[in-house]
CSV table of C-alpha atoms and ligand atoms in Angstrom, one decimal:
chain,number,residue,atom,x,y,z
A,1,MET,CA,77.0,-96.7,-117.8
A,2,ASN,CA,77.9,-96.8,-121.5
A,3,ILE,CA,76.3,-94.2,-123.8
A,4,GLU,CA,74.0,-95.6,-126.2
A,5,TYR,CA,71.1,-94.7,-128.2
A,6,ASN,CA,67.7,-95.0,-126.4
A,7,PHE,CA,65.7,-97.9,-127.8
A,8,ALA,CA,63.9,-96.5,-130.7
A,9,PHE,CA,65.9,-93.4,-130.3
A,10,PHE,CA,63.3,-91.6,-128.1
A,11,ASP,CA,63.4,-91.1,-124.5
A,12,GLU,CA,60.6,-92.8,-122.8
A,13,GLY,CA,59.0,-89.5,-121.9
A,14,SER,CA,58.5,-88.5,-125.6
A,15,LYS,CA,57.0,-92.1,-126.3
A,16,ARG,CA,54.6,-91.7,-123.5
A,17,GLU,CA,53.3,-88.4,-124.7
A,18,ILE,CA,52.7,-89.8,-128.1
A,19,ARG,CA,51.2,-93.0,-126.7
A,20,ARG,CA,48.7,-90.9,-124.6
A,21,ALA,CA,47.8,-88.8,-127.7
A,22,THR,CA,47.5,-91.9,-130.0
A,23,LEU,CA,44.8,-93.6,-127.6
A,24,LYS,CA,42.8,-90.6,-127.5
A,25,ALA,CA,43.0,-90.2,-131.2
A,26,ILE,CA,41.6,-93.7,-131.6
A,27,ALA,CA,38.9,-92.8,-129.3
A,28,ILE,CA,37.7,-89.8,-131.5
A,29,PRO,CA,38.4,-90.9,-134.9
A,30,GLY,CA,39.5,-88.3,-137.5
A,31,TYR,CA,40.1,-85.6,-134.7
A,32,GLN,CA,43.5,-84.1,-134.5
A,33,VAL,CA,45.1,-84.6,-131.1
A,34,PRO,CA,47.9,-82.1,-130.4
A,35,PHE,CA,51.1,-83.5,-128.7
A,36,ALA,CA,54.5,-81.9,-127.8
A,37,SER,CA,56.6,-83.0,-130.6
A,38,ARG,CA,60.3,-83.2,-129.9
A,39,GLU,CA,63.0,-82.1,-132.3
A,40,MET,CA,64.1,-84.8,-134.4
A,41,PRO,CA,67.7,-85.1,-135.7
A,42,ILE,CA,66.5,-85.0,-139.3
A,43,ALA,CA,65.5,-82.3,-141.8
A,44,ARG,CA,61.9,-80.9,-141.7
A,45,GLY,CA,59.6,-82.2,-144.4
A,46,TRP,CA,61.0,-85.6,-143.9
A,47,GLY,CA,58.0,-87.0,-142.4
A,48,THR,CA,58.9,-86.6,-138.6
A,49,GLY,CA,55.3,-87.1,-137.6
A,50,GLY,CA,55.2,-90.6,-139.2
A,51,LEU,CA,58.6,-91.4,-137.7
A,52,GLN,CA,57.6,-90.3,-134.2
A,53,LEU,CA,54.4,-92.5,-134.2
A,54,THR,CA,56.6,-95.3,-135.4
A,55,LEU,CA,59.1,-94.9,-132.8
A,56,SER,CA,56.5,-94.8,-130.1
A,57,LEU,CA,55.0,-98.2,-131.5
A,58,VAL,CA,58.1,-100.2,-132.4
A,59,GLY,CA,59.3,-103.1,-130.3
A,60,LYS,CA,61.8,-105.9,-130.7
A,61,GLU,CA,59.5,-108.3,-132.4
A,62,ASP,CA,58.4,-106.0,-135.1
A,63,SER,CA,59.0,-106.1,-138.7
A,64,LEU,CA,59.0,-102.7,-140.4
A,65,LYS,CA,58.3,-101.6,-144.0
A,66,VAL,CA,58.8,-97.9,-145.0
A,67,ILE,CA,57.6,-96.7,-148.3
A,68,ASP,CA,57.8,-93.4,-150.0
A,69,GLN,CA,55.5,-92.6,-152.9
A,70,GLY,CA,55.3,-96.3,-153.5
A,71,SER,CA,58.9,-97.1,-153.3
A,72,ASP,CA,60.8,-98.9,-150.6
A,73,GLU,CA,64.1,-97.8,-151.9
A,74,SER,CA,63.8,-94.0,-152.1
A,75,VAL,CA,66.2,-92.0,-150.2
A,76,ASN,CA,63.7,-90.9,-147.5
A,77,ALA,CA,62.4,-94.5,-147.0
A,78,VAL,CA,66.1,-95.9,-146.7
A,79,ASN,CA,67.1,-93.2,-144.3
A,80,ILE,CA,64.0,-93.8,-142.0
A,81,LYS,CA,64.8,-97.6,-141.9
A,82,LYS,CA,68.4,-96.9,-141.0
A,83,LEU,CA,67.6,-94.8,-138.1
A,84,ILE,CA,65.0,-97.3,-136.9
A,85,VAL,CA,67.3,-100.4,-137.5
A,86,LEU,CA,70.2,-98.7,-135.9
A,87,THR,CA,68.2,-97.8,-132.7
A,88,THR,CA,66.2,-101.0,-132.4
A,89,GLY,CA,68.0,-103.8,-134.2
A,90,ILE,CA,64.6,-105.0,-135.7
A,91,GLY,CA,64.2,-106.5,-139.2
A,92,VAL,CA,62.9,-104.6,-142.1
A,93,THR,CA,60.9,-106.1,-145.1
A,94,ASP,CA,59.6,-104.8,-148.5
A,95,GLU,CA,56.7,-107.2,-148.5
A,96,THR,CA,53.6,-105.6,-147.2
A,97,ALA,CA,52.2,-108.9,-146.0
A,98,GLU,CA,55.2,-109.7,-143.8
A,99,ALA,CA,55.3,-106.2,-142.0
A,100,THR,CA,53.8,-105.5,-138.6
A,101,ILE,CA,54.4,-101.8,-138.8
A,102,ILE,CA,54.1,-99.9,-142.3
A,103,GLN,CA,55.1,-96.4,-142.4
A,104,SER,CA,54.2,-94.6,-145.6
A,105,ARG,CA,54.3,-91.4,-147.4
A,106,HIS,CA,51.7,-90.6,-150.2
A,107,ARG,CA,50.4,-94.3,-150.7
A,108,ILE,CA,48.4,-96.9,-149.1
A,109,PRO,CA,49.9,-100.2,-150.4
A,110,GLU,CA,48.0,-102.2,-153.0
A,111,THR,CA,48.3,-105.4,-150.9
A,112,PRO,CA,45.3,-105.4,-148.5
A,113,LEU,CA,46.2,-104.8,-144.9
A,114,GLN,CA,45.7,-107.4,-142.1
A,115,GLU,CA,44.2,-106.9,-138.7
A,116,ASP,CA,47.4,-107.3,-136.9
A,117,GLN,CA,49.2,-104.7,-139.0
A,118,ILE,CA,49.5,-100.9,-138.3
A,119,LEU,CA,49.7,-98.5,-141.0
A,120,VAL,CA,51.4,-95.1,-140.2
A,121,LEU,CA,50.9,-92.3,-142.7
A,122,GLN,CA,53.1,-89.3,-142.7
A,123,VAL,CA,51.3,-86.0,-143.0
A,124,PRO,CA,52.7,-82.7,-144.1
A,125,ILE,CA,49.5,-80.6,-143.4
A,126,PRO,CA,47.1,-82.2,-141.0
A,127,GLU,CA,44.4,-79.5,-141.2
A,128,PRO,CA,41.8,-80.1,-144.0
A,129,LEU,CA,40.4,-76.7,-143.7
A,130,ARG,CA,43.8,-74.7,-143.8
A,131,TYR,CA,43.3,-74.2,-147.5
A,132,TYR,CA,40.6,-71.5,-146.7
A,133,GLU,CA,41.3,-70.7,-143.1
A,134,PRO,CA,44.8,-69.7,-142.0
A,135,SER,CA,44.0,-69.4,-138.2
A,136,GLU,CA,44.6,-72.6,-136.1
A,137,TYR,CA,42.0,-71.3,-133.5
A,138,GLU,CA,39.5,-70.8,-136.2
A,139,THR,CA,39.8,-74.2,-137.7
A,140,LYS,CA,39.6,-75.8,-134.3
A,141,LYS,CA,36.4,-74.0,-133.9
A,142,LEU,CA,35.0,-74.9,-137.0
A,143,HIS,CA,35.6,-78.6,-136.3
A,144,ALA,CA,34.2,-78.1,-132.8
A,145,GLU,CA,30.9,-76.7,-134.4
A,146,HIS,CA,30.9,-79.4,-137.2
A,147,GLU,CA,30.8,-76.4,-139.6
A,148,TYR,CA,32.2,-77.7,-142.8
A,149,SER,CA,30.4,-75.6,-145.5
A,150,GLY,CA,33.9,-74.0,-146.3
A,151,ALA,CA,35.1,-77.6,-147.2
A,152,TRP,CA,32.2,-78.1,-149.5
A,153,LEU,CA,32.4,-74.7,-151.0
A,154,MET,CA,36.0,-75.3,-151.9
A,155,LEU,CA,35.2,-78.5,-153.8
A,156,PHE,CA,32.2,-76.7,-155.4
A,157,GLU,CA,34.5,-74.0,-156.6
A,158,GLN,CA,36.6,-76.5,-158.3
A,159,ILE,CA,33.7,-77.9,-160.0
A,160,VAL,CA,32.7,-74.5,-161.3
A,161,ASN,CA,36.4,-73.7,-162.5
A,162,TYR,CA,37.5,-77.1,-163.8
A,163,GLY,CA,34.2,-78.9,-164.3
A,164,ALA,CA,35.4,-81.6,-161.8
A,165,MET,CA,36.8,-81.8,-158.2
A,166,SER,CA,40.4,-81.3,-159.1
A,167,THR,CA,42.1,-82.3,-155.8
A,168,GLY,CA,44.9,-84.5,-157.1
A,169,ALA,CA,45.7,-85.9,-153.6
A,170,ASP,CA,44.7,-85.3,-150.1
A,171,HIS,CA,41.0,-85.2,-151.1
A,172,PRO,CA,39.2,-84.5,-147.7
A,173,VAL,CA,37.2,-87.3,-146.0
A,174,MET,CA,34.5,-87.4,-143.3
A,175,VAL,CA,35.4,-89.9,-140.5
A,176,HIS,CA,32.7,-91.6,-138.5
A,177,SER,CA,30.2,-88.9,-139.7
A,178,ARG,CA,31.7,-86.3,-137.5
A,179,TYR,CA,35.2,-84.9,-138.4
A,180,VAL,CA,36.5,-83.9,-141.9
A,181,MET,CA,40.0,-85.3,-142.0
A,182,ALA,CA,43.1,-84.7,-144.4
A,183,PRO,CA,43.9,-88.3,-145.5
A,184,SER,CA,47.5,-87.0,-146.1
A,185,PRO,CA,48.6,-86.8,-149.8
A,186,ILE,CA,47.5,-90.1,-151.0
A,187,PRO,CA,46.0,-90.2,-154.4
A,188,ARG,CA,42.2,-90.2,-154.5
A,189,PHE,CA,42.7,-93.9,-155.7
A,190,ASP,CA,43.7,-94.8,-152.1
A,191,ASN,CA,40.9,-92.9,-150.3
A,192,PRO,CA,38.3,-95.8,-150.4
A,193,LYS,CA,41.0,-98.0,-148.7
A,194,LEU,CA,40.5,-95.9,-145.7
A,195,ASN,CA,37.0,-97.0,-145.3
A,196,GLN,CA,36.4,-100.0,-143.2
A,197,ASN,CA,39.9,-101.1,-143.3
A,198,ASN,CA,40.9,-104.2,-141.4
A,199,ALA,CA,44.0,-102.3,-140.0
A,200,LEU,CA,44.5,-99.5,-137.5
A,201,ILE,CA,45.7,-96.3,-139.5
A,202,LEU,CA,47.6,-93.8,-137.6
A,203,LEU,CA,48.5,-90.3,-139.1
A,204,GLY,CA,51.2,-88.1,-137.7
A,205,ALA,CA,52.3,-84.5,-138.5
A,206,GLY,CA,55.6,-83.5,-137.0
A,207,ARG,CA,55.7,-79.8,-137.6
A,208,GLU,CA,52.1,-79.1,-136.5
A,209,LYS,CA,52.4,-81.7,-133.6
A,210,LYS,CA,49.3,-83.4,-134.4
A,211,VAL,CA,48.4,-87.2,-134.4
A,212,TYR,CA,45.0,-88.7,-135.7
A,213,ALA,CA,43.7,-91.9,-136.3
A,214,VAL,CA,41.3,-94.2,-138.4
A,215,PRO,CA,40.5,-97.2,-136.3
A,216,PRO,CA,39.7,-100.4,-138.2
A,217,TYR,CA,36.1,-100.8,-139.5
A,218,THR,CA,35.4,-97.2,-139.4
A,219,LYS,CA,33.2,-95.3,-141.9
A,220,VAL,CA,35.4,-92.9,-144.0
A,221,ALA,CA,33.7,-91.1,-146.9
A,222,SER,CA,35.3,-88.8,-149.4
A,223,LEU,CA,33.4,-85.4,-149.6
A,224,ASP,CA,31.5,-85.1,-152.7
A,225,PHE,CA,28.2,-84.0,-154.2
A,226,GLU,CA,25.2,-85.7,-155.6
A,227,ASP,CA,25.6,-84.5,-158.9
A,228,TYR,CA,29.4,-84.7,-158.8
A,229,PRO,CA,30.2,-88.2,-157.1
A,230,PHE,CA,33.7,-88.7,-155.8
A,231,ARG,CA,35.8,-90.5,-158.4
A,232,VAL,CA,39.2,-92.0,-158.1
A,233,GLU,CA,41.8,-91.7,-160.8
A,234,THR,CA,41.1,-94.2,-163.6
A,235,PHE,CA,43.6,-95.9,-165.8
A,236,GLN,CA,40.8,-97.3,-168.0
A,237,ASP,CA,42.3,-100.1,-170.1
A,238,LYS,CA,45.8,-99.4,-169.0
A,239,CYS,CA,47.9,-102.0,-167.2
A,240,CYS,CA,51.4,-102.3,-165.8
A,241,ARG,CA,54.1,-102.9,-168.5
A,242,LEU,CA,56.0,-105.1,-166.0
A,243,CYS,CA,53.6,-107.1,-164.2
A,244,GLY,CA,50.2,-106.7,-166.3
A,245,ALA,CA,48.4,-105.4,-163.2
A,246,LYS,CA,45.1,-103.5,-163.7
A,247,ASP,CA,43.1,-101.9,-161.1
A,248,VAL,CA,46.1,-100.5,-159.3
A,249,PHE,CA,47.6,-97.0,-159.1
A,250,LEU,CA,49.9,-96.6,-162.2
A,251,ASP,CA,52.7,-94.2,-163.0
A,252,GLU,CA,52.8,-92.8,-166.5
A,253,LEU,CA,56.2,-93.1,-168.2
A,254,LEU,CA,56.8,-90.9,-171.2
A,255,ASN,CA,59.5,-92.2,-173.7
A,256,ASP,CA,61.9,-89.3,-174.2
A,257,ILE,CA,62.3,-90.0,-177.8
A,258,THR,CA,59.0,-91.4,-179.2
A,259,GLY,CA,57.0,-89.5,-176.6
A,260,GLU,CA,55.0,-92.8,-176.2
A,261,ALA,CA,53.4,-93.3,-172.8
A,262,SER,CA,53.8,-96.6,-170.8
A,263,TYR,CA,52.5,-97.3,-167.3
A,264,GLN,CA,54.0,-99.2,-164.4
A,265,CYS,CA,52.7,-100.0,-160.9
A,266,ASN,CA,53.4,-97.1,-158.4
A,267,ASP,CA,53.7,-99.6,-155.6
A,268,THR,CA,57.1,-101.2,-156.5
A,269,SER,CA,57.0,-104.1,-154.1
A,270,TYR,CA,53.6,-105.1,-155.1
A,271,CYS,CA,54.9,-105.1,-158.7
A,272,LEU,CA,58.1,-107.0,-157.9
A,273,GLN,CA,56.0,-109.6,-155.9
A,274,ARG,CA,53.7,-110.1,-158.9
A,275,MET,CA,56.6,-110.6,-161.3
A,276,ASN,CA,58.5,-113.0,-158.9
A,277,GLY,CA,55.1,-115.0,-158.5
A,278,LYS,CA,54.7,-115.4,-162.3
A,279,SER,CA,56.2,-118.6,-163.8
A,280,LYS,CA,58.7,-117.8,-166.3
A,281,GLY,CA,58.9,-119.3,-169.7
B,1,MET,CA,62.7,-110.6,-113.1
B,2,LYS,CA,62.1,-106.9,-113.0
B,3,LEU,CA,59.7,-104.9,-115.2
B,4,ASP,CA,61.7,-103.6,-118.1
B,5,LEU,CA,60.5,-99.9,-118.4
B,6,VAL,CA,61.3,-99.8,-122.1
B,7,HIS,CA,60.5,-103.2,-123.5
B,8,ASP,CA,57.6,-104.3,-121.3
B,9,ILE,CA,55.9,-101.1,-121.3
B,10,GLN,CA,56.2,-101.1,-125.1
B,11,ALA,CA,54.7,-104.6,-125.3
B,12,ALA,CA,51.9,-103.6,-122.9
B,13,TYR,CA,51.3,-100.5,-124.9
B,14,ARG,CA,50.8,-102.3,-128.1
B,15,LYS,CA,48.3,-104.7,-126.5
B,16,THR,CA,46.4,-101.6,-125.1
B,17,LEU,CA,46.5,-100.0,-128.5
B,18,ALA,CA,45.1,-103.1,-130.1
B,19,SER,CA,42.3,-103.4,-127.4
B,20,MET,CA,41.4,-99.6,-127.8
B,21,SER,CA,41.3,-100.0,-131.6
B,22,ARG,CA,39.1,-103.0,-131.4
B,23,PRO,CA,36.6,-102.5,-128.4
B,24,GLY,CA,35.9,-105.9,-126.9
B,25,LEU,CA,39.1,-107.5,-127.7
B,26,ILE,CA,40.8,-108.8,-124.5
B,27,LYS,CA,44.4,-108.5,-124.4
B,28,ASN,CA,46.4,-110.0,-121.5
B,29,LEU,CA,49.3,-108.2,-119.6
B,30,ARG,CA,50.4,-111.1,-117.5
B,31,ASP,CA,54.0,-111.4,-119.0
B,32,GLN,CA,54.4,-107.7,-117.9
B,33,ALA,CA,52.3,-107.6,-114.9
B,34,ASP,CA,54.0,-110.8,-113.3
B,35,LYS,CA,57.1,-108.8,-113.3
B,36,VAL,CA,55.9,-106.1,-110.9
B,37,ALA,CA,57.7,-107.1,-107.7
B,38,MET,CA,55.9,-105.0,-105.2
B,39,GLU,CA,53.1,-105.3,-102.6
B,40,ILE,CA,50.5,-103.0,-103.9
B,41,ASP,CA,46.8,-102.4,-103.3
B,42,CYS,CA,45.9,-102.4,-107.1
B,43,PHE,CA,46.1,-105.1,-109.8
B,44,ASN,CA,49.5,-105.4,-111.3
B,45,SER,CA,48.1,-104.7,-114.8
B,46,THR,CA,46.6,-101.3,-113.3
B,47,LEU,CA,50.2,-100.5,-112.2
B,48,VAL,CA,51.7,-101.4,-115.6
B,49,LEU,CA,49.0,-99.1,-117.4
B,50,ALA,CA,50.1,-96.1,-114.9
B,51,LEU,CA,53.7,-96.7,-115.6
B,52,MET,CA,52.8,-96.8,-119.4
B,53,LEU,CA,50.9,-93.6,-119.4
B,54,PHE,CA,51.6,-91.3,-116.4
B,55,ASP,CA,54.4,-88.8,-115.8
B,56,THR,CA,54.7,-85.1,-114.6
B,57,GLU,CA,52.4,-84.0,-117.5
B,58,VAL,CA,49.5,-86.2,-116.1
B,59,THR,CA,46.9,-85.7,-113.3
B,60,PHE,CA,45.1,-88.6,-111.6
B,61,LYS,CA,42.6,-89.6,-109.0
B,62,ILE,CA,42.5,-93.0,-107.0
B,63,CYS,CA,39.2,-94.3,-105.7
B,64,SER,CA,40.3,-96.9,-103.3
B,65,GLU,CA,40.2,-97.8,-99.4
B,66,HIS,CA,43.9,-97.1,-99.6
B,67,GLU,CA,43.7,-94.0,-101.7
B,68,ALA,CA,46.4,-92.0,-99.7
B,69,GLU,CA,48.9,-94.8,-99.9
B,70,MET,CA,48.2,-95.6,-103.7
B,71,ALA,CA,48.3,-91.9,-104.6
B,72,LYS,CA,51.6,-91.5,-102.8
B,73,LEU,CA,53.1,-94.6,-104.5
B,74,ILE,CA,52.0,-93.7,-108.0
B,75,ASN,CA,53.3,-90.1,-107.6
B,76,GLN,CA,56.7,-91.7,-106.5
B,77,LEU,CA,56.9,-94.1,-109.4
B,78,THR,CA,55.7,-91.8,-112.1
B,79,TYR,CA,55.8,-88.1,-110.8
B,80,ALA,CA,52.1,-87.7,-111.9
B,81,LYS,CA,50.1,-85.4,-109.6
B,82,ALA,CA,47.1,-86.6,-107.6
B,83,THR,CA,44.0,-84.4,-108.0
B,84,GLU,CA,40.1,-84.4,-107.7
B,85,LEU,CA,37.7,-86.3,-109.7
B,86,GLU,CA,36.7,-83.4,-111.9
B,87,SER,CA,40.1,-82.5,-113.0
B,88,ALA,CA,41.8,-85.9,-113.5
B,89,ASP,CA,43.4,-87.0,-116.6
B,90,TYR,CA,43.1,-90.6,-115.4
B,91,ILE,CA,40.8,-92.0,-112.8
B,92,LEU,CA,41.7,-95.4,-111.3
B,93,ILE,CA,38.7,-97.1,-109.6
B,94,LEU,CA,40.4,-99.9,-107.8
B,95,HIS,CA,38.7,-103.1,-106.8
B,96,ASP,CA,38.5,-102.0,-103.1
B,97,SER,CA,36.8,-98.7,-103.9
B,98,LYS,CA,33.8,-97.9,-102.1
B,99,PRO,CA,30.2,-98.6,-103.4
B,100,GLY,CA,29.1,-95.3,-105.0
B,101,ASP,CA,32.6,-94.5,-106.1
B,102,LEU,CA,32.2,-95.7,-109.6
B,103,GLU,CA,29.0,-93.8,-110.1
B,104,LYS,CA,30.5,-90.6,-108.8
B,105,ALA,CA,33.5,-91.2,-111.1
B,106,PHE,CA,31.3,-91.5,-114.2
B,107,GLN,CA,29.4,-88.4,-113.1
B,108,MET,CA,32.3,-86.3,-112.2
B,109,ALA,CA,34.9,-87.2,-114.9
B,110,ARG,CA,36.0,-84.5,-117.2
B,111,SER,CA,34.5,-85.0,-120.6
B,112,GLY,CA,36.5,-82.5,-122.5
B,113,ASP,CA,35.0,-79.6,-124.5
B,114,LEU,CA,34.2,-79.2,-128.3
B,115,LEU,CA,37.5,-77.5,-128.9
B,116,ASP,CA,39.5,-80.0,-126.9
B,117,PRO,CA,37.5,-83.3,-126.7
B,118,HIS,CA,40.7,-85.2,-126.1
B,119,LYS,CA,40.7,-83.8,-122.7
B,120,GLY,CA,38.0,-86.2,-121.6
B,121,ALA,CA,39.3,-88.4,-118.8
B,122,THR,CA,40.3,-92.0,-119.2
B,123,LEU,CA,38.7,-94.3,-116.3
B,124,ILE,CA,40.7,-97.4,-115.4
B,125,ILE,CA,38.3,-99.7,-113.6
B,126,GLU,CA,39.4,-102.8,-111.8
B,127,THR,CA,36.8,-105.7,-111.9
B,128,ASP,CA,37.2,-109.5,-111.0
B,129,VAL,CA,36.5,-110.7,-114.3
B,130,VAL,CA,36.6,-109.2,-117.8
B,131,CYS,CA,35.3,-111.6,-120.4
B,132,ASN,CA,33.6,-111.8,-123.8
B,133,ASP,CA,30.4,-113.4,-122.5
B,134,ARG,CA,27.4,-112.2,-124.3
B,135,ASN,CA,25.9,-110.0,-121.8
B,136,LEU,CA,26.6,-106.7,-123.5
B,137,THR,CA,26.8,-106.3,-127.3
B,138,LEU,CA,29.3,-103.8,-128.7
B,139,LYS,CA,29.1,-101.8,-131.9
B,140,GLY,CA,31.0,-98.9,-133.5
B,141,PRO,CA,34.4,-98.0,-135.0
B,142,GLY,CA,37.0,-100.9,-134.4
B,143,ILE,CA,34.1,-103.6,-134.5
B,144,GLU,CA,33.3,-105.4,-138.0
B,145,LYS,CA,29.9,-106.6,-136.9
B,146,GLU,CA,29.5,-106.8,-133.3
B,147,ASN,CA,31.6,-107.9,-130.2
B,148,TYR,CA,30.5,-109.0,-126.9
B,149,MET,CA,31.6,-108.4,-123.2
B,150,ASP,CA,30.9,-108.7,-119.6
B,151,VAL,CA,32.5,-107.5,-116.4
B,152,THR,CA,31.9,-108.3,-112.8
B,153,LEU,CA,29.8,-105.2,-112.2
B,154,THR,CA,26.0,-104.6,-112.2
B,155,ASP,CA,25.1,-103.2,-115.7
B,156,GLN,CA,24.2,-99.7,-114.2
B,157,TRP,CA,27.6,-98.5,-115.4
B,158,VAL,CA,26.4,-98.9,-118.9
B,159,ASP,CA,23.7,-96.2,-118.4
B,160,TRP,CA,26.0,-93.8,-116.4
B,161,ARG,CA,28.4,-94.2,-119.2
B,162,GLU,CA,25.8,-93.6,-121.9
B,163,GLU,CA,24.7,-90.4,-120.1
B,164,LYS,CA,28.3,-89.2,-119.9
B,165,ASN,CA,29.0,-90.0,-123.4
B,166,SER,CA,25.8,-88.6,-124.9
B,167,GLU,CA,27.3,-85.6,-126.6
B,168,TYR,CA,29.9,-87.2,-128.8
B,169,PRO,CA,32.7,-86.0,-129.3
B,170,LEU,CA,32.7,-85.2,-125.6
B,171,GLY,CA,33.1,-88.1,-123.4
B,172,ILE,CA,35.3,-90.4,-121.4
B,173,ASP,CA,37.1,-93.6,-122.3
B,174,LEU,CA,37.3,-96.8,-120.2
B,175,ILE,CA,40.0,-99.5,-119.6
B,176,PHE,CA,38.9,-102.5,-117.6
B,177,THR,CA,41.5,-104.5,-115.9
B,178,ASP,CA,40.9,-107.8,-114.0
B,179,ARG,CA,42.6,-110.2,-111.6
B,180,GLU,CA,44.0,-112.4,-114.4
B,181,ASN,CA,45.6,-109.2,-115.9
B,182,ASN,CA,43.2,-109.1,-118.8
B,183,ILE,CA,42.3,-105.7,-120.2
B,184,LEU,CA,39.5,-104.5,-122.4
B,185,CYS,CA,39.1,-100.9,-123.6
B,186,LEU,CA,35.9,-99.0,-124.5
B,187,PRO,CA,36.6,-95.8,-126.4
B,188,ARG,CA,33.8,-93.2,-126.3
B,189,THR,CA,32.5,-94.3,-129.8
B,190,THR,CA,31.4,-97.7,-128.8
B,191,GLN,CA,27.7,-98.3,-128.5
B,192,ILE,CA,26.6,-100.8,-125.8
B,193,ILE,CA,23.4,-102.8,-126.2
B,194,LYS,CA,22.1,-104.6,-123.0
B,195,GLN,CA,20.9,-108.0,-123.4
B,196,VAL,CA,17.1,-108.0,-123.3
B,197,VAL,CA,16.1,-110.5,-120.6
B,198,GLY,CA,13.3,-112.6,-122.2
C,301,ZN,ZN1,53.4,-104.0,-161.9
């Protein structure tokens, strides 16, 4: 026998474990299912949870897209693609619509997902209650008892201190009216995309060994108050300086010399696609 | 051709995942199940599911006229351990199970606890035909408006399931398999509404 990489890097036992956990995660939307994560040959903080989910899913027919903070070309995204291509031989794509599996860190793509796609989100901290409760046993108990007053209090304190909910990203959501869930550090702008999405969304945390899921067509509500309703980041009348897109998540760029601000799509493949689609002249 | 334990199992997993994510969506495992080159007392698709999910970490219970042989075979193939209904991770109710087995399985199956609801069992139930006839209406996560399903069982299982799953997030999840190697999954979140006979 010649020594080769396993298909999709993992041994079949590791895939089985994640597959069992994933099926249970879908059956209990927003609940964090523990699994025995194996050590990955990549540095921590690299998104091992997302990668392990992708490796448990991927087959020869798949087309993979990997994005890191909106970019297909970041070092992280490129390295993850390299590992998967090396161990599976599958094709990769930058175009959201062409991918069967999309692994992402910090964003949900601007292009709406389709029913036959799976979005895998990398999660650094899966526990939405960790901010005020350090003990894993205690947070498990709070979830068990549906005791989320701490989560509301945390948001309320932000309003008292800052006049608004100041969660920049990872704003907690309520899934299927039962579990409070960390949506991963996506901007608030992306939270509404979790609600009633066409696609299956899987979330994986490698260090904490948790997988959880938002099935398609599932109710996901961002936590808020009647007097202080949840609001996404607004870019008002701003638009992308390259493709002119409005109503997308924009990055602010400051000119070093003039100090002037300009804006650009954070989702670079979406931006490129719009520019390529425009007739020149 | 022989069942490929990497690629065929991966393909079967993705179909199972799709079916679990969209309750009522029937997927067919024929391409994988046809490669099971063995005389067995269960449907080939049921064995494919066992090969996909079972290993030393898993316990199972077989309800079948051939329970002893099947339990031995599954253990030899997967190293999963046979156990009793109330402690099994997976309960396989085969087409030749005794009348009463299904009800007992629904009653006795582990439904997890509030700290670990994922420890609720998965029932794999063999039935002659799984189809989308409008006998039962399905609603819940994974379903845009409503889906429909029917299986070759009297509808009593719907009541047993409802009783078992009455304290969400506790509960059990179902996978039906049929003679044509169709599968249909019902996670515990799915509400089933019986057709009112007019
Ligand atoms: Zn743009």
